[in-house]
Amino acid sequence: MASGVKPRVKVPKSASAGEVVTLKTLISHPMESGQRKDKDGNVIPRSIINRFTCDFNGQNVIDVKMEPAISTNPYFEFEALVPEAGEFTFTWYDDDGSTYTDTKPIEIV
């Protein structure tokens, strides 16, 4: 994982079968647009998280393409249907080819 890049995810520990739950994600990332210059006048290369996905038991829940105008430390809050116990997989894709992944289980009660 690149220095300073840290994903955080909040998922309920349990839900009823068929319940819609709220998921929250945040990734600490500087999100450099590629349009600023450093103190010597050189363009600072673009470095952003360009895509975010969330899957539940292998099925896609959300797939977001991000552009340079997105803010530093992108935060997403969204809902997902929980048909059964399983695992959410959250993946962020960086311009430099790095991927950052976090997984969270959810139980049915």
C-alpha positions as CSV (number, residue, x, y, z in Angstrom):
1,M,0.0,0.0,0.0
2,A,1.3,3.4,-0.9
3,S,2.4,5.7,1.9
4,G,-0.4,7.5,3.5
5,V,-3.2,5.8,1.6
6,K,-5.6,4.2,4.1
7,P,-9.1,2.9,3.4
8,R,-11.8,2.8,6.1
9,V,-15.1,1.0,5.9
10,K,-18.2,0.9,8.1
11,V,-20.6,-2.1,7.6
12,P,-23.2,-3.3,10.1
13,K,-22.2,-6.5,11.8
14,S,-25.6,-8.1,11.1
15,A,-28.9,-7.6,9.2
16,S,-32.1,-9.4,8.5
17,A,-32.3,-11.4,5.2
18,G,-33.6,-8.9,2.6
19,E,-32.7,-5.8,4.7
20,V,-31.2,-2.8,3.0
21,V,-28.1,-1.5,4.9
22,T,-26.1,1.7,4.7
23,L,-22.4,1.3,3.9
24,K,-19.8,4.1,4.4
25,T,-16.3,4.3,3.0
26,L,-13.5,6.7,3.1
27,I,-10.0,6.5,1.7
28,S,-7.2,8.9,2.8
29,H,-5.6,9.9,-0.5
30,P,-4.2,13.3,-1.7
31,M,-6.0,13.1,-5.1
32,E,-3.6,15.3,-7.1
33,S,-5.4,16.5,-10.2
34,G,-2.3,17.0,-12.4
35,Q,-3.1,20.7,-13.0
36,R,-1.1,22.3,-10.1
37,K,2.6,23.2,-10.2
38,D,5.2,22.7,-7.5
39,K,7.3,25.6,-6.1
40,D,9.7,25.2,-9.1
41,G,6.9,25.6,-11.7
42,N,6.8,21.9,-12.6
43,V,3.5,20.3,-13.1
44,I,2.7,17.9,-10.3
45,P,1.7,14.6,-12.0
46,R,-1.9,13.4,-11.7
47,S,-2.4,10.9,-8.9
48,I,-6.1,10.0,-8.1
49,I,-8.2,7.1,-7.1
50,N,-9.9,6.7,-10.4
51,R,-12.4,3.9,-9.6
52,F,-14.2,2.5,-6.6
53,T,-16.1,-0.8,-6.5
54,C,-18.1,-2.7,-3.9
55,D,-19.1,-6.4,-4.3
56,F,-21.2,-8.6,-2.1
57,N,-20.4,-12.3,-2.4
58,G,-19.0,-11.7,-5.8
59,Q,-22.0,-9.6,-7.1
60,N,-21.3,-6.0,-7.9
61,V,-23.1,-3.5,-5.7
62,I,-21.6,-0.2,-6.9
63,D,-19.0,0.8,-9.5
64,V,-17.9,4.4,-9.5
65,K,-15.5,6.1,-12.0
66,M,-13.8,9.1,-10.6
67,E,-12.3,12.2,-12.3
68,P,-9.6,14.6,-11.3
69,A,-12.2,17.1,-9.8
70,I,-13.1,14.7,-7.0
71,S,-12.0,15.9,-3.5
72,T,-9.1,14.7,-1.4
73,N,-10.0,11.7,0.8
74,P,-13.1,10.6,-1.2
75,Y,-16.1,9.5,1.0
76,F,-19.0,7.3,-0.3
77,E,-22.2,6.4,1.5
78,F,-24.6,4.1,-0.2
79,E,-27.2,1.3,0.4
80,A,-27.0,-2.4,-0.4
81,L,-29.5,-5.2,-0.1
82,V,-28.3,-8.1,2.1
83,P,-30.1,-11.3,0.8
84,E,-27.8,-13.7,2.8
85,A,-24.8,-13.8,5.1
86,G,-21.6,-12.9,3.3
87,E,-18.8,-10.5,2.7
88,F,-18.6,-7.1,1.2
89,T,-15.4,-6.4,-0.8
90,F,-14.4,-2.8,-1.3
91,T,-11.7,-1.9,-3.9
92,W,-10.1,1.4,-4.8
93,Y,-8.0,1.7,-8.0
94,D,-5.2,4.2,-8.1
95,D,-3.7,5.9,-11.2
96,D,-0.3,4.3,-10.4
97,G,-1.8,0.8,-10.8
98,S,-2.1,0.2,-7.1
99,T,-5.3,-1.3,-5.7
100,Y,-6.5,-1.0,-2.1
101,T,-9.0,-3.6,-0.8
102,D,-10.9,-4.0,2.4
103,T,-13.4,-6.7,3.2
104,K,-16.2,-6.8,5.9
105,P,-18.4,-9.7,6.8
106,I,-22.1,-9.4,7.6
107,E,-24.2,-12.0,9.4
108,I,-28.0,-12.7,9.1
109,V,-30.0,-12.6,12.3
